[in-house]
């Protein structure tokens, strides 16, 4: 399994380097050069797997030779043991009459859906760094400085995923006064020595621009071993694919083998629904993927007009859903790459 940048200047990268690097050196986002094929018997062999084992099966398809199946299974077991239900992301009936369900993604340490990916990514960072150091016969030669931007839930989930991890320091930028009080408290009350919070005068997009600028400086990125915790990191998207499969299998057990779910996904930075797109592309039966957005509606405007541009006059509007208060959805670049490939 090899990875390439959406901007075409970087190709042939392995899973480990993609995870540790985060953003490609040409400023693009990493995507698989080719999607793997699902096992021919996946619908029966995976049907009754617990969440952590299902995650291991899916993730193993994408890691090439950089991790063994056993290592992936150990990582997923460790990552999802922190959730308050063995189902990790249970599917709950909302209205049986209309066949409507809710996929509960709030059972992790910070009650954010991003715990699903960031508990895994934190363990993955630590595993890769410890292995690299062990191969060199040193304890701390290889380290990583994780820099991320948050409009709320990414920051707290990232901090709880990385706190106390060996050879990892994390710096989270958040817009002052534009995250919920609970999430600000979750971030700023963590006192582990490797955790650092930075409050920025501005919006989430200002924070994200700073992060992208840091990653765009090759010398700075190299000297400080920068790593990405935002969903620009491919491992974030990969880990989230699992709960689409898990929801499907739960639905099949309840409704029968002909069940074809429609997923309605609140979307800010486009990472959650992009994982659904990858699940569908792999072969998961999905009727439709629908984006739910708030007043910061760049995705809705694009899908109606075909034009992807900032609303410069409006700027970022503060809403009751600050995690979705985003002017430009970074992950949309990955989706645009596939649109360009398939419809050019």
XYZ file of C-alpha atoms in Angstrom, residues 4 7 13 17 35 65 79-80 82 94 108 113 121 137 148 153 160 175 178 188 203 218 229 253 269 293 299 309 318:
29
model
C 0.395 10.008 -2.939
C -1.166 17.817 -5.565
C 4.970 6.933 0.431
C 5.785 8.068 6.881
C -7.938 1.555 -2.737
C 4.086 -3.886 5.462
C -7.519 2.552 21.678
C -11.148 1.514 22.134
C -11.133 3.845 26.751
C -34.666 7.050 16.952
C -15.122 8.338 24.090
C -16.817 11.707 17.577
C -3.761 8.073 16.313
C 19.143 1.489 20.228
C -3.210 21.216 15.481
C -13.796 18.993 19.676
C -6.757 13.246 25.524
C -9.820 30.734 18.533
C -15.104 30.697 19.806
C -6.884 23.874 29.318
C -11.343 32.304 13.921
C 10.228 22.669 5.089
C -3.403 15.775 14.440
C -28.774 -7.720 12.065
C -13.963 20.123 7.863
C -24.230 22.074 7.636
C -20.213 22.778 1.169
C -15.126 29.727 -2.660
C -20.431 32.067 15.278
